[in-house]
């Protein structure tokens, strides 16, 4: 009698959302051996408690097989961090530096690390990206693991991570944008700053944005550093951008851009702008571009400079100088040769995006004229009842990012867009911490995030020392989560895998005289690391 060979399915692996099952055509005896071996390999997991959220299994301490397996690491603090941006890496750095036994695992939903340093910092600011060198040293520590291509909340839950680790730090940033909440916001030609920045920086989610840059006038709603970054990208000479890590896709689109004028709109006045002096100075000195601020907006500010805090004083001095001082002998000739221009418009707030005749595209924006109540940083803009219209076919909303909830079981304040916490300790959740934007809101620069993350890490260390964070039970850490992800078909990306991607990107960039040419497709990244 001939025995029919039927394929035995082994666990499918997911690559970037694509499931690929594999079949075995071994002999029946070998098939049985394989099946038995797999059953033995995973049998300990089936006896363990299930997480109530998704009914998935994850090892607890004190269970048969697990306690014996982990006994040698019973006092080793197992800590995981969700998010590999500045907040995540600075938190890890502080923990590893100040606790000589702690093991820190960093989970990232993309196959590549570094978050906003890679996808948010402007291409023409390579000096800011040098912090990646420090993060790389942290990731290469023997006590640090990077697990990319893992979406916490989908591939593995926060509750399951809490089962596997003594402490979980949420550092996943702010991946959503604040909406304008005005009519016409969804028209073609209106883009969020986050999407546009992600597009020219190579964020995979934004690679298909394809912004229409055919309008001669662009309006940016907001007066922060991100708004100035966008203005600079729109107006910079191509020769400058060609030497950066801007994506080739964006470079080609900008080469066809017709944008000649950019307005940055703010509800309040010159004393409340959110950008910093470095970004302002870059904009004022941008080649082939002139500044067209209204001098009347700055009258009288010189009289109050002495009472301002030093950073605000220096910023305001530069604003006043650029708007009121008589230019030098060569400046009028330089300005006359400039083909592009930009300016700040104060005391204006968006009311509605005006549609084109066919109702499909943006053709302008209606602004409410405002006045201030109060003074200084806390001054509020209130409408006067007057409005004015600005013709433009390109509008960017740059009024801030916002965090989103990661799990129903994690406290979240939707109005503020943050996790309620005390020095990084999540309210009512022992062993759960947060750092970065999800802790304090999307404000500050990278050094602000560094200080914030160090504070959270220090709180965690103090809890370990005081006994508030229990370390008596063994936790499986990354080994258990990797097995769980394997069962669910998730292909994880290690830091050495990322270095393969990094090498490919830098090699491609060298061919065209750039620091790197970023890979835009996560599927391509996963194929590369699987070779």
Coordinates of C-alpha atoms in Angstrom, one line a residue:
X1 CA 0.0 0.0 0.0
X2 CA 1.3 3.4 -0.9
X3 CA 1.0 6.0 1.8
X4 CA -0.1 9.4 0.5
X5 CA 2.1 12.2 1.5
X6 CA 0.1 15.2 2.6
X7 CA 1.8 18.5 3.4
X8 CA 2.0 19.5 7.1
X9 CA 1.6 23.2 7.7
X10 CA 4.1 24.8 9.9
X11 CA 3.6 28.3 11.5
X12 CA 3.2 31.0 8.9
X13 CA 5.4 34.1 9.2
X14 CA 4.1 37.5 8.4
X15 CA 6.2 39.9 6.5
X16 CA 4.9 43.4 6.6
X17 CA 1.3 42.2 6.8
X18 CA 1.7 39.4 4.2
X19 CA 1.3 35.9 5.6
X20 CA 3.3 33.2 4.0
X21 CA 2.5 29.6 5.0
X22 CA 5.1 26.9 4.3
X23 CA 4.3 23.2 3.6
X24 CA 6.5 20.2 4.4
X25 CA 6.7 17.2 2.1
X26 CA 8.8 15.1 4.4
X27 CA 8.0 11.4 5.0
X28 CA 5.1 10.6 7.3
X29 CA 7.6 9.4 10.0
X30 CA 9.6 12.7 9.7
X31 CA 6.4 14.6 9.6
X32 CA 5.4 13.1 12.9
X33 CA 8.8 13.8 14.3
X34 CA 8.5 17.5 13.2
X35 CA 5.0 17.8 14.6
X36 CA 6.0 16.2 17.9
X37 CA 9.1 18.4 18.1
X38 CA 7.1 21.5 17.5
X39 CA 4.5 20.4 20.0
X40 CA 7.2 19.8 22.6
X41 CA 8.8 23.2 21.9
X42 CA 5.6 25.1 22.5
X43 CA 3.8 22.8 24.9
X44 CA 4.9 24.8 27.9
X45 CA 3.2 27.9 26.5
X46 CA -0.2 26.2 26.2
X47 CA -0.3 25.5 29.9
X48 CA 0.2 29.2 30.8
X49 CA -2.4 31.8 31.6
X50 CA -4.0 33.7 28.8
X51 CA -4.0 37.5 28.6
X52 CA -7.7 38.6 29.0
X53 CA -7.5 41.2 26.3
X54 CA -6.9 39.0 23.2
X55 CA -6.9 35.6 24.8
X56 CA -3.2 35.2 23.9
X57 CA -0.8 33.2 25.9
X58 CA 2.3 34.6 27.7
X59 CA 4.4 33.0 30.4
X60 CA 4.0 33.9 34.0
X61 CA 6.4 33.1 36.7
X62 CA 6.1 30.1 39.0
X63 CA 4.7 27.9 36.3
X64 CA 6.0 24.5 35.3
X65 CA 8.9 24.9 32.9
X66 CA 9.2 28.6 33.1
X67 CA 10.5 28.9 36.7
X68 CA 13.2 26.3 36.0
X69 CA 14.1 28.0 32.7
X70 CA 14.5 31.5 34.2
X71 CA 15.9 30.7 37.6
X72 CA 19.4 32.0 36.6
X73 CA 17.9 35.4 35.9
X74 CA 15.5 35.7 38.8
X75 CA 17.0 39.0 40.1
X76 CA 17.7 40.6 36.7
X77 CA 15.4 43.5 36.0
X78 CA 13.6 43.0 32.7
X79 CA 12.4 46.3 31.2
X80 CA 10.8 47.0 27.9
X81 CA 10.4 50.3 26.1
X82 CA 7.7 50.9 23.4
X83 CA 9.1 53.3 20.8
X84 CA 12.6 53.8 19.4
X85 CA 12.6 57.5 19.0
X86 CA 14.6 60.0 21.2
X87 CA 12.4 59.3 24.2
X88 CA 12.8 55.6 24.0
X89 CA 16.6 55.6 23.4
X90 CA 17.3 58.3 26.1
X91 CA 15.2 56.3 28.6
X92 CA 17.2 53.1 27.7
X93 CA 20.5 54.9 27.9
X94 CA 19.9 56.2 31.4
X95 CA 18.7 52.8 32.7
X96 CA 21.6 50.9 31.3
X97 CA 24.1 53.5 32.6
X98 CA 22.8 53.5 36.1
X99 CA 21.8 49.9 36.6
X100 CA 24.5 47.4 35.8
X101 CA 22.2 44.3 35.6
X102 CA 19.1 45.7 33.9
X103 CA 18.1 44.3 30.5
X104 CA 16.3 46.8 28.3
X105 CA 14.4 45.7 25.2
X106 CA 13.1 48.4 22.7
X107 CA 10.1 47.7 20.5
X108 CA 9.4 49.6 17.4
X109 CA 6.5 49.3 14.9
X110 CA 8.7 50.1 11.9
X111 CA 11.6 47.9 10.7
X112 CA 14.0 50.9 11.3
X113 CA 14.8 52.7 14.5
X114 CA 15.2 56.4 15.7
X115 CA 11.7 57.7 15.2
X116 CA 11.5 61.5 14.6
X117 CA 15.3 61.8 14.3
X118 CA 15.0 59.8 11.1
X119 CA 11.5 60.9 10.0
X120 CA 11.0 64.3 11.6
X121 CA 14.3 66.2 11.6
X122 CA 14.7 68.3 8.4
X123 CA 17.0 66.9 5.8
X124 CA 19.2 70.0 5.9
X125 CA 19.8 69.6 9.6
X126 CA 22.3 66.7 9.6
X127 CA 24.0 67.9 12.8
X128 CA 20.8 67.2 14.7
X129 CA 20.8 63.6 13.4
X130 CA 24.3 63.0 14.9
X131 CA 22.5 61.9 18.0
X132 CA 21.9 58.6 16.2
X133 CA 25.5 57.7 16.9
X134 CA 24.8 57.8 20.7
X135 CA 21.6 55.8 20.2
X136 CA 23.5 53.2 18.2
X137 CA 25.9 52.7 21.1
X138 CA 23.0 52.1 23.4
X139 CA 21.4 49.6 21.0
X140 CA 24.7 47.7 20.7
X141 CA 24.9 47.1 24.5
X142 CA 24.9 43.5 25.5
X143 CA 22.0 44.3 27.7
X144 CA 19.8 46.0 25.1
X145 CA 17.7 44.3 22.3
X146 CA 15.9 46.1 19.4
X147 CA 12.8 44.4 18.1
X148 CA 11.5 46.2 15.0
X149 CA 8.4 45.6 12.9
X150 CA 6.4 45.0 16.0
X151 CA 3.2 47.0 16.6
X152 CA 2.3 47.0 20.3
X153 CA -1.4 46.9 20.5
X154 CA -1.8 44.7 17.5
X155 CA 1.1 42.1 17.3
X156 CA 1.5 42.0 21.1
X157 CA -0.5 43.9 23.8
X158 CA 0.7 46.1 26.6
X159 CA -0.8 43.6 29.0
X160 CA 1.2 40.8 27.5
X161 CA 4.4 42.9 27.8
X162 CA 3.5 43.5 31.4
X163 CA 3.4 39.8 31.9
X164 CA 6.9 39.4 30.4
X165 CA 8.7 42.3 32.0
X166 CA 9.1 43.9 35.4
X167 CA 8.5 47.3 33.9
X168 CA 7.1 48.7 30.7
X169 CA 7.9 52.3 29.5
X170 CA 5.6 53.8 26.9
X171 CA 7.6 56.2 24.7
X172 CA 5.7 55.9 21.4
X173 CA 5.4 59.6 20.8
X174 CA 2.6 61.5 18.9
X175 CA 1.7 59.9 15.7
X176 CA -1.6 61.8 15.0
X177 CA -2.2 65.4 14.1
X178 CA -4.5 68.0 15.5
X179 CA -7.4 68.8 13.1
X180 CA -8.2 72.4 12.2
X181 CA -11.9 71.8 12.6
X182 CA -12.9 74.2 9.9
X183 CA -15.0 73.8 6.7
X184 CA -13.0 72.7 3.6
X185 CA -10.2 71.0 5.6
X186 CA -10.6 67.9 3.6
X187 CA -10.2 69.6 0.2
X188 CA -7.4 68.6 -2.2
X189 CA -4.4 70.8 -1.6
X190 CA -4.7 70.8 2.2
X191 CA -2.1 68.7 4.0
X192 CA -1.1 68.1 7.5
X193 CA 2.5 69.1 8.4
X194 CA 3.1 65.7 9.8
X195 CA 2.2 64.0 6.5
X196 CA 4.3 66.4 4.4
X197 CA 7.3 66.1 6.7
X198 CA 7.0 62.4 6.6
X199 CA 6.8 62.5 2.8
X200 CA 10.0 64.3 2.2
X201 CA 11.7 62.4 5.0
X202 CA 10.8 58.9 3.7
X203 CA 8.2 57.8 6.3
X204 CA 6.7 54.6 4.6
X205 CA 3.1 55.6 5.5
X206 CA 3.5 58.9 3.6
X207 CA 5.4 57.7 0.5
X208 CA 2.2 58.0 -1.7
X209 CA 1.3 61.5 -0.6
X210 CA 2.1 63.2 -3.9
X211 CA 1.4 66.8 -2.9
X212 CA 0.3 69.2 -5.6
X213 CA 2.9 72.0 -5.7
X214 CA 1.4 73.9 -8.7
X215 CA 0.3 76.9 -6.7
X216 CA 2.5 80.0 -6.5
X217 CA 1.4 80.8 -3.0
X218 CA 1.4 78.4 0.0
X219 CA 0.0 79.1 3.4
X220 CA 1.3 77.4 6.5
X221 CA -1.0 77.6 9.5
X222 CA 1.3 77.7 12.5
X223 CA 4.5 79.5 13.6
X224 CA 6.7 76.7 15.1
X225 CA 9.9 75.0 14.0
X226 CA 8.0 72.5 11.9
X227 CA 6.3 75.3 10.0
X228 CA 9.7 76.9 9.3
X229 CA 11.0 73.5 8.2
X230 CA 8.2 73.2 5.6
X231 CA 8.7 76.8 4.4
X232 CA 12.5 76.1 4.0
X233 CA 11.9 72.9 2.1
X234 CA 9.5 74.7 -0.3
X235 CA 11.8 77.6 -1.0
X236 CA 15.3 76.2 -0.7
X237 CA 17.4 76.0 -3.9
X238 CA 17.6 72.5 -5.2
X239 CA 21.4 72.5 -5.1
X240 CA 21.2 72.6 -1.3
X241 CA 18.7 69.8 -1.0
X242 CA 20.5 67.5 -3.4
X243 CA 23.2 67.1 -0.8
X244 CA 20.8 66.0 2.0
X245 CA 19.0 62.7 2.7
X246 CA 15.7 64.1 1.4
X247 CA 14.0 61.3 -0.7
X248 CA 14.6 61.3 -4.4
X249 CA 10.8 61.2 -4.8
X250 CA 10.5 64.5 -2.9
X251 CA 13.4 66.0 -4.7
X252 CA 11.9 65.4 -8.1
X253 CA 8.5 66.8 -7.0
X254 CA 10.2 70.0 -5.6
X255 CA 12.1 70.4 -8.8
X256 CA 8.7 70.9 -10.5
X257 CA 7.3 73.1 -7.8
X258 CA 5.8 76.5 -8.7
X259 CA 5.7 77.8 -5.2
X260 CA 7.2 81.3 -5.0
X261 CA 5.7 82.8 -1.8
X262 CA 5.0 81.2 1.6
X263 CA 3.0 82.8 4.4
X264 CA 3.2 81.5 8.0
X265 CA 0.0 82.4 9.8
X266 CA -0.3 82.8 13.6
X267 CA -3.3 83.6 15.8
X268 CA -1.2 85.6 18.2
X269 CA 1.7 88.1 17.8
X270 CA 5.5 88.2 17.5
X271 CA 6.0 87.7 21.2
X272 CA 4.2 84.3 21.1
X273 CA 5.9 82.6 18.1
X274 CA 6.9 79.0 18.9
X275 CA 10.0 78.7 16.6
X276 CA 13.5 79.1 17.9
X277 CA 16.2 81.6 16.9
X278 CA 18.3 79.1 14.9
X279 CA 15.4 78.2 12.6
X280 CA 14.5 81.9 12.2
X281 CA 18.0 82.9 11.3
X282 CA 18.2 80.1 8.7
X283 CA 15.0 81.3 7.1
X284 CA 16.2 85.0 7.0
X285 CA 19.5 84.0 5.4
X286 CA 18.0 81.4 2.9
X287 CA 19.6 81.9 -0.5
X288 CA 17.5 83.4 -3.3
X289 CA 14.7 84.3 -0.8
X290 CA 13.7 87.5 0.8
X291 CA 11.7 88.2 3.9
X292 CA 8.5 90.4 3.6
X293 CA 7.3 91.0 7.2
X294 CA 5.1 94.0 7.9
X295 CA 7.1 96.5 10.0
X296 CA 3.9 97.7 11.8
X297 CA 3.7 94.3 13.5
X298 CA 7.0 95.0 15.3
X299 CA 6.6 98.7 16.3
X300 CA 7.2 99.2 20.0
X301 CA 8.6 95.8 20.7
X302 CA 12.1 97.3 21.2
X303 CA 10.8 99.1 24.3
X304 CA 10.0 95.9 26.2
X305 CA 12.9 93.7 25.2
X306 CA 14.7 94.2 28.5
X307 CA 11.9 92.6 30.4
X308 CA 11.8 89.4 28.3
X309 CA 13.5 86.1 29.3
X310 CA 16.8 85.7 27.5
X311 CA 15.8 83.2 24.8
X312 CA 12.6 85.2 23.9
X313 CA 14.6 88.4 24.0
X314 CA 17.2 87.2 21.5
X315 CA 14.5 85.8 19.2
X316 CA 12.5 89.1 19.3
X317 CA 15.6 91.2 18.7
X318 CA 16.2 89.2 15.5
X319 CA 12.6 89.6 14.4
X320 CA 12.7 93.4 15.0
X321 CA 16.0 93.8 13.3
X322 CA 14.9 91.9 10.2
X323 CA 11.7 93.9 9.9
X324 CA 12.7 97.5 11.0
X325 CA 16.4 98.1 10.5
X326 CA 17.5 99.8 7.3
X327 CA 19.3 97.1 5.2
X328 CA 23.0 97.4 4.3
X329 CA 24.3 98.7 1.0
X330 CA 24.3 95.2 -0.6
X331 CA 21.0 94.0 0.8
X332 CA 18.6 95.9 -1.6
X333 CA 20.4 94.5 -4.6
X334 CA 20.3 90.9 -3.2
X335 CA 16.6 91.2 -2.4
X336 CA 15.9 92.5 -5.9
X337 CA 17.5 89.3 -7.4
X338 CA 15.4 87.0 -5.2
X339 CA 12.7 85.1 -7.0
X340 CA 11.1 83.7 -3.8
X341 CA 9.7 85.3 -0.6
X342 CA 8.2 84.4 2.7
X343 CA 6.6 86.3 5.6
X344 CA 4.9 86.0 9.0
X345 CA 1.3 87.1 9.3
X346 CA 0.2 87.7 12.9
X347 CA -3.2 88.0 14.6
X348 CA -5.0 85.8 12.1
X349 CA -6.8 82.5 12.6
X350 CA -8.3 80.1 10.1
X351 CA -12.0 80.1 9.6
X352 CA -12.6 78.1 6.4
X353 CA -10.7 76.7 3.4
X354 CA -12.2 78.3 0.3
X355 CA -13.0 75.8 -2.5
X356 CA -12.3 76.1 -6.2
X357 CA -15.2 76.5 -8.6
X358 CA -15.6 72.8 -9.0
X359 CA -15.6 72.4 -5.2
X360 CA -12.8 69.9 -5.2
X361 CA -9.7 71.8 -4.5
X362 CA -8.5 74.6 -2.1
X363 CA -8.4 78.0 -3.8
X364 CA -7.8 80.1 -0.7
X365 CA -8.3 80.5 3.0
X366 CA -10.5 82.8 5.1
X367 CA -8.8 84.2 8.2
X368 CA -10.3 85.8 11.3
X369 CA -8.6 88.9 12.5
X370 CA -7.8 88.5 16.2
X371 CA -6.6 90.5 19.1
X372 CA -4.8 89.5 22.3
X373 CA -6.3 89.3 25.8
X374 CA -3.5 89.1 28.4
X375 CA 0.2 89.3 27.7
X376 CA 3.3 87.1 27.3
X377 CA 3.1 83.3 26.8
X378 CA -0.4 83.0 28.3
X379 CA -2.0 85.6 26.1
X380 CA -5.1 84.4 24.3
X381 CA -6.3 85.3 20.7
X382 CA -9.9 86.3 20.4
X383 CA -11.7 87.1 17.2
X384 CA -12.5 90.8 16.4
X385 CA -15.3 89.9 13.9
X386 CA -13.3 90.9 10.9
X387 CA -12.1 88.5 8.3
X388 CA -9.9 88.5 5.3
X389 CA -9.3 86.1 2.4
X390 CA -5.9 84.9 1.1
X391 CA -5.8 83.3 -2.4
X392 CA -3.7 80.1 -2.4
X393 CA -3.9 76.5 -3.7
X394 CA -1.6 74.9 -1.1
X395 CA -2.3 74.9 2.6
X396 CA -0.4 73.1 5.4
X397 CA -1.8 72.6 8.9
X398 CA 1.1 72.9 11.4
X399 CA -0.8 73.3 14.7
X400 CA 0.7 70.4 16.5
X401 CA 0.8 66.6 16.8
X402 CA -1.1 64.5 19.3
X403 CA -0.7 61.1 20.9
X404 CA -3.3 58.4 20.7
X405 CA -4.3 55.7 23.2
X406 CA -2.3 52.5 22.9
X407 CA -4.6 50.2 24.8
X408 CA -8.0 50.3 26.6
X409 CA -6.2 49.3 29.8
X410 CA -3.8 52.2 29.8
X411 CA -5.1 55.5 31.2
X412 CA -5.2 58.3 28.7
X413 CA -6.4 61.9 28.7
X414 CA -7.8 62.5 25.2
X415 CA -8.2 66.3 25.6
X416 CA -4.6 66.8 26.5
X417 CA -3.4 63.8 24.4
X418 CA -1.2 62.4 27.2
X419 CA -1.0 59.5 29.6
X420 CA -1.7 60.8 33.1
X421 CA 1.5 60.4 35.1
X422 CA 3.6 61.6 38.0
X423 CA 7.3 62.0 37.0
X424 CA 6.7 59.3 34.4
X425 CA 4.8 56.9 36.7
X426 CA 1.5 56.1 35.0
X427 CA -1.4 56.8 37.4
X428 CA -2.8 53.6 39.0
X429 CA -0.6 51.3 37.1
X430 CA 2.4 50.0 39.1
X431 CA 5.3 49.0 36.8
X432 CA 4.0 51.1 33.9
X433 CA 5.8 54.3 32.9
X434 CA 5.9 56.8 30.1
X435 CA 8.4 59.3 28.6
X436 CA 8.6 61.8 25.8
X437 CA 5.6 63.4 24.0
X438 CA 3.1 60.8 25.3
X439 CA 4.1 61.9 28.8
X440 CA 4.2 65.7 28.5
X441 CA 2.7 66.6 25.1
X442 CA 4.4 67.4 21.7
X443 CA 6.5 70.3 22.9
X444 CA 10.2 71.1 23.1
X445 CA 13.3 70.0 21.2
X446 CA 15.4 66.8 21.4
X447 CA 17.3 68.1 24.5
X448 CA 13.9 68.6 26.2
X449 CA 13.0 65.0 25.5
X450 CA 16.4 63.9 26.8
X451 CA 15.8 65.5 30.2
X452 CA 12.2 64.3 30.3
X453 CA 13.3 60.7 29.5
X454 CA 16.1 60.8 32.1
X455 CA 13.6 61.8 34.7
X456 CA 11.3 58.9 33.9
X457 CA 14.2 56.4 33.9
X458 CA 15.4 57.8 37.3
X459 CA 11.9 57.4 38.7
X460 CA 12.0 53.7 37.6
X461 CA 15.4 53.2 39.1
X462 CA 14.2 54.7 42.4
X463 CA 11.2 52.4 42.4
X464 CA 13.5 49.4 42.0
X465 CA 15.7 50.6 44.8
X466 CA 12.8 51.3 47.2
X467 CA 11.0 48.1 46.4
X468 CA 8.0 49.9 44.9
X469 CA 8.8 47.9 41.7
X470 CA 8.8 44.3 42.6
X471 CA 11.7 42.3 41.2
X472 CA 11.3 39.1 43.3
X473 CA 9.5 37.3 40.5
X474 CA 11.4 36.2 37.4
X475 CA 10.3 37.6 34.0
X476 CA 11.0 36.0 30.7
X477 CA 11.5 39.2 28.8
X478 CA 12.3 39.2 25.1
X479 CA 12.6 35.4 24.8
X480 CA 9.0 34.8 25.6
X481 CA 7.7 37.7 23.5
X482 CA 9.8 36.6 20.5
X483 CA 8.2 33.1 20.7
X484 CA 4.8 34.6 21.0
X485 CA 5.4 36.8 17.9
X486 CA 6.8 33.8 16.0
X487 CA 3.5 31.9 16.7
X488 CA 1.6 34.9 15.4
X489 CA 3.7 35.1 12.3
X490 CA 5.4 38.4 13.0
X491 CA 8.9 38.8 11.5
X492 CA 10.9 40.8 14.0
X493 CA 13.9 43.0 12.9
X494 CA 17.0 43.1 15.1
X495 CA 19.5 45.9 15.3
X496 CA 21.9 44.0 13.1
X497 CA 19.1 43.6 10.6
X498 CA 18.7 47.4 10.7
X499 CA 22.4 47.7 9.9
X500 CA 21.9 45.8 6.7
X501 CA 19.2 48.4 5.8
X502 CA 21.5 51.2 6.8
X503 CA 24.4 49.9 4.7
X504 CA 22.1 49.6 1.6
X505 CA 20.7 53.1 2.1
X506 CA 24.2 54.7 2.4
X507 CA 25.5 52.8 -0.6
X508 CA 22.6 54.0 -2.7
X509 CA 23.1 57.5 -1.4
X510 CA 26.8 57.5 -2.3
X511 CA 25.9 56.8 -5.9
X512 CA 24.1 60.2 -6.2
X513 CA 26.2 62.2 -3.7
X514 CA 23.8 62.0 -0.8
X515 CA 24.3 60.7 2.8
X516 CA 21.7 58.0 2.1
X517 CA 18.8 57.1 -0.1
X518 CA 16.1 55.9 2.2
X519 CA 14.1 52.7 1.5
X520 CA 10.5 53.8 1.5
X521 CA 8.7 50.4 1.4
X522 CA 8.6 48.3 4.6
X523 CA 8.2 45.1 2.4
X524 CA 11.5 45.9 0.7
X525 CA 13.1 46.4 4.1
X526 CA 11.9 43.0 5.3
X527 CA 13.0 41.3 2.1
X528 CA 16.5 42.8 2.5
X529 CA 17.0 41.6 6.0
X530 CA 15.7 38.1 5.1
X531 CA 18.4 37.5 2.5

